[in-house]
Amino acid sequence: MPPKEIQALALKYLRDVLEDDEFQRFAPIGPDVQLRTRNDGRQSHVVILNRPKFSTDTLEKRKKQLAENNTSSIEVQVRRYLKKAEIKEDELNPLSHAQLCREFLKADIKHLEIAEQRSKGNYDFEDDYFNRLKSLGYLQGERPAASQCQEVTPVNPISPGPSEPMLSEVIDDYVAEKINDGKWTVSSQQDFTPILRLFQEVIGDRPVDRINHEAVREFKRFTKESCPKNRNKLKAYRNKSVAILKTQKVPDKDRLSDKSINFYFSTVSTCLNWIKDQGYKLPDGLPRILSHQVKKLPHEQRDFFTQENLKTIFNAPLYQEDKHNKSYQFWVPLIGLYSGMRLDEISQLDLKDIRQENGVWVFDVNDKGNKHLKNPSSRRLIPIHDFLLNDLNLVGYRDYLAKLGKVKVFPELKQNGRGRFGAAVSRWFNERLLMTLGLKDEGKLSFHSFRHTFINTLKLLDTEERKVSQVVGHKKESSMTYDRYGKPYPPEIIYRDVIQMLDYGVDLSHLSRSKFVRRN
């Protein structure tokens, strides 16, 4: 069943339930209604004052069901409308049926949101909604009265030809190509796809040749002014539709950061360029609309830890009194500090990734097995700092785990649905430890600040940038000669010129007494 037919059927359901709702408001029937004979002999309805008010319970329940992709409450209506449309349910493929149920559930939520506003005497809410549909071409002519919602029609009354598929279909093709070509990991798919679906939701599902400058400008406005960060986590915005969010005032503290806005814009721009490369008719210059002036310089986007910050962290009772419950709470921050590795790179380490190369102990950062890397440049060898190797006996800890039959350096960390091993570490460090230590409000401090601290310290030591880039897994823009014919620096050179130079000026000797440090 094509997406445009699914949308049309869901809109028909919405118009029907809204018409029934309005009819009940001007011609109510039920035990809470009594008839009165007027002077002219006609009867009129009198609604008793204690008639039950609109309840938000059903609305919240439907939103929860949508978040959990539980469409059981709407399947009876779906079957009824399929029958009315003379479409046999068993002829639908599972994906189309699931999408149809989900669209009906969203339509039911929209009906309940409008009904809630009607119960307050507010019809501006639905006016805004239907005017929005009209501006996108979903409505022909003027927006109908509340009792005439049957005038809602699909975007394009003429079925799109093969040259003009719907945006939703093209996004499906784009995502499939990225996955099939191996350009997207599971995590990439879960990062990019919701942004593309948000773009679709904001401008409306339409034939791709109807994506115009105004539609892209509308997405830009929404992203910068009305799209909250952590949209599905913050209670104030959870499960709110785009139409609802546009009516709310999103405070600055809840808005997307400059970095996130640019990520959203680059994701959509890349997709728009791909659509045009496929030969579809798009106006020139659409991606150029999605530009965003960053308010801070790159080095100001996230803070590094100062020497005092490091003392606060590693002299906290958690470290001084060795109160860690999990091994990752002890080891992961220290490995981050002395290697510059990303959180997920550390969290997914296998025991065999701590090994020797040319007689030098290294972290072997790779994407073997169930591990994932950000990009090809992330595959690298990082010599292990003497403090980890000698003072904390990291290799001894590795050998201890090997004797227990473990495979991972941090066996308590489990891979989540996004393929990440570091989610639990991120929550513990960013949301609990930094908050407890009073460091959460000091700029943009997070676990990633260890990486910034590592790089900034080496910069102040005037360390050769190409060598630092190799250690942290950055792609260094340089000459074709070095990139094509030059090999990476061997571990012994990186150890001598980079790792051995690190000294943060903080006494961490007390950490060698931890229960996680194996003594020979």
Short mmCIF file of C-alpha atoms in Angstrom, two decimals:
data_model
loop_
_atom_site.label_atom_id
_atom_site.label_comp_id
_atom_site.label_asym_id
_atom_site.label_seq_id
_atom_site.Cartn_x
_atom_site.Cartn_y
_atom_site.Cartn_z
CA MET A 1 0.00 0.00 0.00
CA PRO A 2 1.70 3.26 -1.11
CA PRO A 3 2.45 5.82 1.63
CA LYS A 4 0.16 8.40 -0.01
CA GLU A 5 -2.81 6.01 0.27
CA ILE A 6 -1.96 5.31 3.90
CA GLN A 7 -1.91 9.05 4.60
CA ALA A 8 -5.22 9.54 2.77
CA LEU A 9 -6.96 6.80 4.76
CA ALA A 10 -5.63 8.17 8.05
CA LEU A 11 -6.83 11.66 7.13
CA LYS A 12 -10.26 10.27 6.31
CA TYR A 13 -10.38 8.65 9.74
CA LEU A 14 -9.38 11.96 11.34
CA ARG A 15 -12.04 13.94 9.48
CA ASP A 16 -14.73 11.41 10.45
CA VAL A 17 -13.98 11.37 14.17
CA LEU A 18 -13.72 15.16 14.25
CA GLU A 19 -17.07 15.47 12.51
CA ASP A 20 -18.65 13.08 15.03
CA ASP A 21 -17.06 15.02 17.88
CA GLU A 22 -18.45 18.34 16.66
CA PHE A 23 -21.89 16.84 16.07
CA GLN A 24 -21.99 15.65 19.67
CA ARG A 25 -21.17 19.19 20.77
CA PHE A 26 -24.05 20.91 19.01
CA ALA A 27 -26.48 17.96 19.09
CA PRO A 28 -25.52 15.96 22.19
CA ILE A 29 -27.37 12.80 23.12
CA GLY A 30 -27.11 10.89 26.39
CA PRO A 31 -28.22 10.64 30.01
CA ASP A 32 -26.62 13.99 30.81
CA VAL A 33 -28.75 15.78 28.19
CA GLN A 34 -32.39 16.71 28.53
CA LEU A 35 -34.82 18.10 25.93
CA ARG A 36 -36.74 21.32 26.43
CA THR A 37 -39.73 22.48 24.33
CA ARG A 38 -39.32 26.04 23.09
CA ASN A 39 -42.14 28.54 22.61
CA ASP A 40 -42.26 27.81 18.89
CA GLY A 41 -42.89 24.13 19.60
CA ARG A 42 -39.45 22.93 18.60
CA GLN A 43 -37.22 21.05 20.95
CA SER A 44 -33.73 22.14 21.97
CA HIS A 45 -30.97 20.36 23.83
CA VAL A 46 -30.01 21.48 27.31
CA VAL A 47 -26.70 20.14 28.59
CA ILE A 48 -26.61 19.62 32.37
CA LEU A 49 -23.79 21.61 33.94
CA ASN A 50 -22.18 18.64 35.64
CA ARG A 51 -21.54 16.86 32.35
CA PRO A 52 -18.12 15.16 32.57
CA LYS A 53 -15.26 17.29 31.28
CA PHE A 54 -12.68 16.14 28.77
CA SER A 55 -10.21 13.70 30.31
CA THR A 56 -6.56 13.76 29.31
CA ASP A 57 -6.08 10.15 30.40
CA THR A 58 -6.94 8.73 26.99
CA LEU A 59 -4.73 11.26 25.23
CA GLU A 60 -1.71 10.46 27.39
CA LYS A 61 -2.39 6.75 27.03
CA ARG A 62 -2.42 7.06 23.23
CA LYS A 63 0.84 9.00 23.26
CA LYS A 64 2.44 6.34 25.42
CA GLN A 65 1.20 3.69 23.00
CA LEU A 66 2.70 5.62 20.09
CA ALA A 67 6.04 5.91 21.86
CA GLU A 68 6.00 2.14 22.47
CA ASN A 69 4.70 1.42 18.95
CA ASN A 70 1.69 -0.33 20.49
CA THR A 71 -1.14 0.02 17.95
CA SER A 72 -3.54 -2.56 19.39
CA SER A 73 -6.03 0.12 20.48
CA ILE A 74 -6.58 1.34 16.93
CA GLU A 75 -6.55 -1.91 14.95
CA VAL A 76 -10.34 -2.32 15.04
CA GLN A 77 -10.75 1.08 13.38
CA VAL A 78 -8.07 0.21 10.84
CA ARG A 79 -9.91 -2.97 9.88
CA ARG A 80 -13.19 -1.03 9.59
CA TYR A 81 -11.70 1.57 7.28
CA LEU A 82 -9.92 -1.02 5.19
CA LYS A 83 -13.25 -2.75 4.70
CA LYS A 84 -14.95 0.53 3.75
CA ALA A 85 -12.17 1.16 1.24
CA GLU A 86 -12.60 -2.39 -0.11
CA ILE A 87 -9.01 -3.27 0.75
CA LYS A 88 -8.39 -6.78 2.00
CA GLU A 89 -6.32 -6.76 5.15
CA ASP A 90 -4.56 -10.01 4.32
CA GLU A 91 -3.31 -8.49 1.07
CA LEU A 92 -1.26 -5.87 2.92
CA ASN A 93 2.37 -6.66 3.60
CA PRO A 94 3.34 -6.47 7.30
CA LEU A 95 5.26 -3.21 6.85
CA SER A 96 2.32 -1.41 5.21
CA HIS A 97 -0.09 -2.70 7.86
CA ALA A 98 2.22 -1.53 10.65
CA GLN A 99 2.60 1.90 9.03
CA LEU A 100 -1.17 2.19 8.52
CA CYS A 101 -1.86 1.38 12.18
CA ARG A 102 0.75 3.89 13.29
CA GLU A 103 -0.72 6.65 11.09
CA PHE A 104 -4.20 5.90 12.45
CA LEU A 105 -2.85 6.12 16.00
CA LYS A 106 -1.26 9.49 15.22
CA ALA A 107 -4.56 10.65 13.71
CA ASP A 108 -6.36 9.53 16.88
CA ILE A 109 -3.91 11.54 18.99
CA LYS A 110 -4.51 14.58 16.80
CA HIS A 111 -8.28 14.10 17.21
CA LEU A 112 -7.92 13.95 21.00
CA GLU A 113 -5.67 17.03 21.07
CA ILE A 114 -8.23 18.98 19.04
CA ALA A 115 -11.11 17.65 21.17
CA GLU A 116 -9.29 18.78 24.31
CA GLN A 117 -8.99 22.31 22.93
CA ARG A 118 -12.63 22.31 21.79
CA SER A 119 -13.66 21.43 25.34
CA LYS A 120 -11.97 24.65 26.42
CA GLY A 121 -13.77 26.62 23.72
CA ASN A 122 -10.52 27.00 21.78
CA TYR A 123 -10.84 26.46 18.04
CA ASP A 124 -7.71 28.44 17.16
CA PHE A 125 -5.62 25.33 17.77
CA GLU A 126 -7.25 23.35 14.96
CA ASP A 127 -7.36 26.45 12.76
CA ASP A 128 -3.57 26.60 13.00
CA TYR A 129 -3.33 22.90 12.25
CA PHE A 130 -5.58 22.94 9.21
CA ASN A 131 -4.08 26.17 7.90
CA ARG A 132 -0.75 24.38 8.10
CA LEU A 133 -2.16 21.48 6.06
CA LYS A 134 -3.56 23.93 3.55
CA SER A 135 -0.21 25.71 3.15
CA LEU A 136 1.39 22.36 2.35
CA GLY A 137 -1.27 21.45 -0.19
CA TYR A 138 -3.11 18.90 1.92
CA LEU A 139 -6.37 20.87 1.69
CA GLN A 140 -8.10 22.14 -1.39
CA GLY A 141 -9.74 25.56 -0.96
CA GLU A 142 -10.48 27.03 2.42
CA ARG A 143 -10.11 25.13 5.66
CA PRO A 144 -13.51 23.55 6.35
CA ALA A 145 -15.59 24.21 9.42
CA ALA A 146 -15.06 21.93 12.38
CA SER A 147 -18.05 19.85 11.39
CA GLN A 148 -16.89 19.59 7.78
CA CYS A 149 -13.49 18.07 8.24
CA GLN A 150 -14.24 15.59 5.47
CA GLU A 151 -12.81 18.17 3.07
CA VAL A 152 -9.31 17.14 4.16
CA THR A 153 -7.68 15.49 1.14
CA PRO A 154 -4.23 14.11 0.37
CA VAL A 155 -1.45 16.40 -0.80
CA ASN A 156 -1.72 15.53 -4.44
CA PRO A 157 -5.17 14.66 -5.80
CA ILE A 158 -3.48 13.36 -8.94
CA SER A 159 -1.49 10.24 -8.19
CA PRO A 160 2.21 11.01 -8.50
CA GLY A 161 3.86 9.43 -11.48
CA PRO A 162 7.04 7.39 -11.32
CA SER A 163 9.13 10.56 -11.53
CA GLU A 164 7.64 12.09 -8.41
CA PRO A 165 7.66 9.66 -5.46
CA MET A 166 6.71 10.81 -2.01
CA LEU A 167 9.39 12.19 0.32
CA SER A 168 8.82 9.29 2.74
CA GLU A 169 9.60 6.79 -0.03
CA VAL A 170 12.74 8.61 -1.10
CA ILE A 171 13.98 8.78 2.49
CA ASP A 172 13.44 5.01 2.71
CA ASP A 173 15.57 4.56 -0.43
CA TYR A 174 18.27 6.89 0.88
CA VAL A 175 18.52 5.10 4.22
CA ALA A 176 18.54 1.69 2.53
CA GLU A 177 21.38 2.72 0.21
CA LYS A 178 23.49 4.03 3.09
CA ILE A 179 23.02 0.79 5.00
CA ASN A 180 23.54 -1.51 2.02
CA ASP A 181 26.71 0.33 1.00
CA GLY A 182 28.07 -0.03 4.52
CA LYS A 183 28.31 3.75 4.98
CA TRP A 184 26.05 3.75 8.03
CA THR A 185 26.47 1.73 11.20
CA VAL A 186 23.53 0.87 13.45
CA SER A 187 24.37 3.95 15.49
CA SER A 188 24.55 6.13 12.37
CA GLN A 189 21.14 4.95 11.26
CA GLN A 190 19.66 5.80 14.65
CA ASP A 191 21.32 9.23 14.59
CA PHE A 192 20.37 10.28 11.06
CA THR A 193 17.01 8.65 10.34
CA PRO A 194 14.99 10.46 13.07
CA ILE A 195 16.26 13.80 11.73
CA LEU A 196 15.10 12.95 8.22
CA ARG A 197 11.71 11.85 9.58
CA LEU A 198 11.49 15.12 11.50
CA PHE A 199 12.14 16.99 8.25
CA GLN A 200 9.32 14.96 6.67
CA GLU A 201 7.00 15.72 9.60
CA VAL A 202 7.73 19.46 9.55
CA ILE A 203 7.22 20.03 5.82
CA GLY A 204 4.66 17.24 5.35
CA ASP A 205 4.98 14.10 3.27
CA ARG A 206 4.81 15.37 -0.30
CA PRO A 207 6.04 14.45 -3.78
CA VAL A 208 9.73 15.31 -3.89
CA ASP A 209 9.26 17.76 -6.75
CA ARG A 210 7.11 19.85 -4.38
CA ILE A 211 9.93 20.39 -1.90
CA ASN A 212 10.52 24.11 -2.29
CA HIS A 213 12.48 26.92 -0.66
CA GLU A 214 9.65 27.84 1.71
CA ALA A 215 9.39 24.25 2.97
CA VAL A 216 13.11 24.14 3.74
CA ARG A 217 12.94 27.56 5.40
CA GLU A 218 10.07 26.24 7.55
CA PHE A 219 12.25 23.34 8.70
CA LYS A 220 15.05 25.77 9.47
CA ARG A 221 12.75 27.95 11.58
CA PHE A 222 11.35 24.99 13.46
CA THR A 223 14.78 23.52 14.20
CA LYS A 224 16.18 26.79 15.53
CA GLU A 225 13.12 28.08 17.38
CA SER A 226 10.74 25.25 18.29
CA CYS A 227 12.66 21.97 18.39
CA PRO A 228 13.73 21.06 21.94
CA LYS A 229 16.82 19.05 22.71
CA ASN A 230 16.12 15.57 24.06
CA ARG A 231 12.64 15.86 22.58
CA ASN A 232 11.65 12.34 23.59
CA LYS A 233 13.22 12.51 27.06
CA LEU A 234 12.13 15.81 28.56
CA LYS A 235 8.65 15.42 30.04
CA ALA A 236 7.50 18.84 28.82
CA TYR A 237 8.01 17.82 25.18
CA ARG A 238 7.79 14.03 25.18
CA ASN A 239 5.60 12.65 22.36
CA LYS A 240 4.52 16.16 21.34
CA SER A 241 3.83 16.55 17.64
CA VAL A 242 5.45 19.25 15.55
CA ALA A 243 2.13 21.11 15.43
CA ILE A 244 1.96 21.18 19.23
CA LEU A 245 5.60 22.19 19.63
CA LYS A 246 5.10 25.14 17.31
CA THR A 247 2.41 26.49 19.65
CA GLN A 248 4.69 26.21 22.69
CA LYS A 249 7.37 28.65 23.74
CA VAL A 250 10.58 26.63 23.99
CA PRO A 251 12.96 28.44 26.38
CA ASP A 252 16.55 28.97 25.27
CA LYS A 253 17.86 26.45 27.79
CA ASP A 254 15.77 23.69 26.17
CA ARG A 255 16.63 24.50 22.57
CA LEU A 256 19.12 22.64 20.41
CA SER A 257 22.76 23.66 20.69
CA ASP A 258 24.58 25.22 17.74
CA LYS A 259 26.36 21.93 17.20
CA SER A 260 23.09 19.98 17.12
CA ILE A 261 21.46 22.49 14.78
CA ASN A 262 24.35 22.16 12.35
CA PHE A 263 24.13 18.38 12.63
CA TYR A 264 20.42 18.48 11.77
CA PHE A 265 21.04 20.83 8.86
CA SER A 266 23.96 18.87 7.42
CA THR A 267 21.98 15.62 7.68
CA VAL A 268 19.05 17.05 5.70
CA SER A 269 21.33 18.89 3.24
CA THR A 270 23.20 15.69 2.44
CA CYS A 271 19.91 13.91 1.80
CA LEU A 272 18.64 16.75 -0.44
CA ASN A 273 21.86 16.62 -2.47
CA TRP A 274 21.43 12.86 -2.83
CA ILE A 275 17.81 13.30 -3.99
CA LYS A 276 18.94 15.72 -6.68
CA ASP A 277 21.77 13.40 -7.71
CA GLN A 278 19.13 10.71 -8.35
CA GLY A 279 17.62 12.93 -11.04
CA TYR A 280 14.59 14.19 -9.12
CA LYS A 281 13.49 17.76 -9.77
CA LEU A 282 14.48 19.97 -6.87
CA PRO A 283 15.00 23.74 -6.95
CA ASP A 284 18.61 24.88 -6.86
CA GLY A 285 20.05 26.14 -3.61
CA LEU A 286 17.93 24.21 -1.08
CA PRO A 287 20.92 23.00 0.99
CA ARG A 288 22.31 26.55 1.10
CA ILE A 289 19.23 27.63 3.05
CA LEU A 290 20.28 25.34 5.88
CA SER A 291 23.20 27.40 7.09
CA HIS A 292 23.64 28.35 10.72
CA GLN A 293 25.96 30.91 12.23
CA VAL A 294 27.84 29.30 15.10
CA LYS A 295 28.06 31.70 18.02
CA LYS A 296 31.30 30.28 19.38
CA LEU A 297 34.68 29.41 17.94
CA PRO A 298 35.37 25.66 17.57
CA HIS A 299 37.62 25.57 20.64
CA GLU A 300 34.87 27.21 22.70
CA GLN A 301 32.22 24.60 21.89
CA ARG A 302 33.23 22.27 24.72
CA ASP A 303 35.52 22.83 27.68
CA PHE A 304 38.56 20.86 28.75
CA PHE A 305 39.25 19.96 32.37
CA THR A 306 41.49 22.38 34.21
CA GLN A 307 44.10 21.13 36.65
CA GLU A 308 41.72 22.04 39.48
CA ASN A 309 38.89 20.11 37.79
CA LEU A 310 41.10 17.01 37.59
CA LYS A 311 41.99 17.34 41.27
CA THR A 312 38.30 17.65 42.13
CA ILE A 313 37.46 14.47 40.21
CA PHE A 314 40.32 12.20 41.24
CA ASN A 315 40.55 13.43 44.84
CA ALA A 316 36.83 12.93 45.40
CA PRO A 317 35.86 10.34 48.06
CA LEU A 318 34.93 7.98 45.25
CA TYR A 319 38.63 7.74 44.33
CA GLN A 320 40.30 8.62 47.64
CA GLU A 321 38.31 5.99 49.53
CA ASP A 322 38.03 3.56 46.61
CA LYS A 323 34.22 3.47 46.68
CA HIS A 324 33.71 2.42 43.08
CA ASN A 325 31.14 -0.34 42.62
CA LYS A 326 32.06 -1.06 39.01
CA SER A 327 35.46 -1.43 37.41
CA TYR A 328 34.58 0.99 34.61
CA GLN A 329 34.05 3.76 37.17
CA PHE A 330 37.70 3.47 38.14
CA TRP A 331 39.35 2.71 34.82
CA VAL A 332 37.43 4.45 32.02
CA PRO A 333 38.07 8.09 33.09
CA LEU A 334 41.77 7.34 33.62
CA ILE A 335 42.15 5.66 30.24
CA GLY A 336 40.35 8.61 28.66
CA LEU A 337 42.70 11.06 30.38
CA TYR A 338 45.88 9.29 29.26
CA SER A 339 44.87 8.11 25.79
CA GLY A 340 42.46 10.70 24.37
CA MET A 341 40.16 7.87 23.30
CA ARG A 342 36.44 8.41 22.81
CA LEU A 343 34.11 7.01 25.46
CA ASP A 344 32.71 4.26 23.25
CA GLU A 345 36.17 3.26 22.04
CA ILE A 346 37.23 2.63 25.64
CA SER A 347 33.99 0.96 26.72
CA GLN A 348 34.05 -1.63 23.94
CA LEU A 349 37.68 -2.75 24.37
CA ASP A 350 38.38 -6.48 24.25
CA LEU A 351 41.11 -7.96 26.44
CA LYS A 352 43.09 -8.81 23.31
CA ASP A 353 43.03 -5.12 22.34
CA ILE A 354 45.58 -4.48 25.10
CA ARG A 355 48.65 -5.95 23.46
CA GLN A 356 52.24 -5.33 22.38
CA GLU A 357 53.33 -3.95 19.03
CA ASN A 358 57.06 -3.66 18.30
CA GLY A 359 57.66 -4.19 22.01
CA VAL A 360 55.34 -1.32 22.99
CA TRP A 361 52.11 -1.89 24.93
CA VAL A 362 49.21 -0.37 23.02
CA PHE A 363 45.45 -0.01 22.89
CA ASP A 364 44.39 -1.54 19.57
CA VAL A 365 41.37 0.55 18.55
CA ASN A 366 39.45 -1.45 15.94
CA ASP A 367 35.97 -2.43 14.78
CA LYS A 368 36.34 -6.19 14.92
CA GLY A 369 33.48 -8.31 16.21
CA ASN A 370 30.69 -6.27 17.76
CA LYS A 371 32.72 -3.07 18.01
CA HIS A 372 32.05 0.11 16.05
CA LEU A 373 34.20 3.07 15.07
CA LYS A 374 33.23 6.61 14.14
CA ASN A 375 35.18 6.57 10.87
CA PRO A 376 38.13 4.79 9.17
CA SER A 377 40.63 7.19 10.78
CA SER A 378 39.52 5.90 14.17
CA ARG A 379 41.31 2.59 13.54
CA ARG A 380 44.67 3.06 15.26
CA LEU A 381 47.22 1.94 17.86
CA ILE A 382 47.70 4.10 20.96
CA PRO A 383 50.73 3.47 23.18
CA ILE A 384 49.77 3.05 26.83
CA HIS A 385 51.01 5.70 29.26
CA ASP A 386 53.43 4.64 31.99
CA PHE A 387 50.99 5.62 34.74
CA LEU A 388 48.41 3.12 33.47
CA LEU A 389 51.00 0.52 32.62
CA ASN A 390 53.26 0.65 35.68
CA ASP A 391 51.54 2.50 38.54
CA LEU A 392 48.11 0.92 37.94
CA ASN A 393 49.30 -2.36 36.36
CA LEU A 394 46.67 -2.34 33.61
CA VAL A 395 48.16 -5.43 31.97
CA GLY A 396 47.93 -7.29 35.29
CA TYR A 397 44.24 -6.38 35.46
CA ARG A 398 43.79 -7.63 31.89
CA ASP A 399 45.44 -10.94 32.79
CA TYR A 400 43.23 -11.27 35.88
CA LEU A 401 40.09 -10.92 33.74
CA ALA A 402 41.45 -13.40 31.21
CA LYS A 403 41.85 -16.02 33.96
CA LEU A 404 38.18 -15.48 34.82
CA GLY A 405 37.26 -16.29 31.24
CA LYS A 406 36.22 -12.75 30.35
CA VAL A 407 36.42 -11.31 26.83
CA LYS A 408 35.81 -7.62 27.45
CA VAL A 409 37.92 -5.25 29.54
CA PHE A 410 34.65 -4.05 31.08
CA PRO A 411 32.37 -7.11 31.06
CA GLU A 412 29.67 -5.31 33.07
CA LEU A 413 29.01 -2.94 30.15
CA LYS A 414 26.37 -4.23 27.76
CA GLN A 415 25.71 -3.14 24.20
CA ASN A 416 22.53 -1.08 23.87
CA GLY A 417 20.12 -0.87 20.95
CA ARG A 418 22.34 1.67 19.22
CA GLY A 419 25.31 -0.68 19.33
CA ARG A 420 27.01 1.39 22.05
CA PHE A 421 28.81 -0.02 25.07
CA GLY A 422 29.37 3.36 26.74
CA ALA A 423 25.81 4.48 27.51
CA ALA A 424 25.97 3.44 31.18
CA VAL A 425 29.34 5.16 31.62
CA SER A 426 27.99 8.35 30.06
CA ARG A 427 24.99 8.41 32.41
CA TRP A 428 27.13 7.73 35.46
CA PHE A 429 29.86 10.27 34.66
CA ASN A 430 27.92 13.07 32.95
CA GLU A 431 24.66 12.97 34.91
CA ARG A 432 25.78 11.78 38.33
CA LEU A 433 29.47 12.26 39.08
CA LEU A 434 29.93 15.72 37.54
CA MET A 435 26.68 16.85 39.13
CA THR A 436 27.73 15.55 42.56
CA LEU A 437 31.11 17.28 42.29
CA GLY A 438 29.55 20.59 41.25
CA LEU A 439 31.22 20.54 37.84
CA LYS A 440 28.12 20.16 35.70
CA ASP A 441 27.51 23.91 35.48
CA GLU A 442 31.12 24.83 34.74
CA GLY A 443 30.85 25.31 30.99
CA LYS A 444 30.26 22.33 28.75
CA LEU A 445 32.10 19.72 30.79
CA SER A 446 31.42 16.07 30.02
CA PHE A 447 33.35 12.84 29.60
CA HIS A 448 34.44 14.10 26.17
CA SER A 449 36.34 16.83 28.04
CA PHE A 450 39.04 14.24 28.80
CA ARG A 451 39.71 14.08 25.06
CA HIS A 452 39.85 17.88 24.85
CA THR A 453 42.15 17.96 27.88
CA PHE A 454 44.47 15.41 26.25
CA ILE A 455 44.65 17.37 22.98
CA ASN A 456 44.97 20.79 24.64
CA THR A 457 47.80 19.61 26.90
CA LEU A 458 49.76 18.30 23.91
CA LYS A 459 49.09 21.52 22.01
CA LEU A 460 50.58 23.56 24.86
CA LEU A 461 53.63 21.25 24.74
CA ASP A 462 53.95 22.14 21.03
CA THR A 463 53.61 18.48 20.05
CA GLU A 464 53.61 17.80 16.30
CA GLU A 465 50.00 17.98 15.16
CA ARG A 466 50.23 15.09 12.69
CA LYS A 467 51.28 12.74 15.49
CA VAL A 468 48.54 13.96 17.82
CA SER A 469 45.98 13.48 15.03
CA GLN A 470 47.12 9.89 14.60
CA VAL A 471 46.70 9.22 18.33
CA VAL A 472 43.20 10.68 18.59
CA GLY A 473 41.99 9.30 15.26
CA HIS A 474 41.49 12.58 13.41
CA LYS A 475 41.81 12.74 9.65
CA LYS A 476 44.57 15.29 9.09
CA GLU A 477 44.26 17.44 5.97
CA SER A 478 47.71 17.28 4.46
CA SER A 479 49.74 16.50 1.39
CA MET A 480 48.86 13.69 -1.00
CA THR A 481 52.42 12.39 -0.65
CA TYR A 482 52.10 11.69 3.08
CA ASP A 483 48.53 10.41 2.88
CA ARG A 484 49.04 8.05 -0.03
CA TYR A 485 52.56 6.82 0.46
CA GLY A 486 53.34 7.47 4.09
CA LYS A 487 52.68 4.86 6.76
CA PRO A 488 51.44 5.69 10.27
CA TYR A 489 54.11 6.51 12.80
CA PRO A 490 55.20 3.33 14.60
CA PRO A 491 54.11 2.96 18.26
CA GLU A 492 57.60 3.57 19.61
CA ILE A 493 57.72 7.01 17.95
CA ILE A 494 54.23 7.94 19.17
CA TYR A 495 55.11 6.73 22.67
CA ARG A 496 58.31 8.81 22.75
CA ASP A 497 57.01 12.01 21.13
CA VAL A 498 53.41 12.09 22.36
CA ILE A 499 52.35 9.77 25.18
CA GLN A 500 55.50 10.05 27.27
CA MET A 501 55.24 13.85 27.18
CA LEU A 502 51.90 13.90 29.03
CA ASP A 503 52.02 15.29 32.55
CA TYR A 504 48.94 16.94 34.02
CA GLY A 505 50.65 18.12 37.21
CA VAL A 506 48.15 16.27 39.41
CA ASP A 507 49.20 13.75 42.07
CA LEU A 508 47.30 10.52 41.40
CA SER A 509 49.56 8.19 43.39
CA HIS A 510 46.73 7.26 45.77
CA LEU A 511 44.94 5.47 42.92
CA SER A 512 47.51 2.66 42.97
CA ARG A 513 45.90 1.45 46.21
CA SER A 514 42.56 0.72 44.52
CA LYS A 515 41.02 -2.76 44.66
CA PHE A 516 41.00 -2.69 40.85
CA VAL A 517 44.82 -2.51 40.70
CA ARG A 518 46.29 -6.02 40.66
CA ARG A 519 49.47 -6.42 42.68
CA ASN A 520 52.06 -8.95 41.55
#
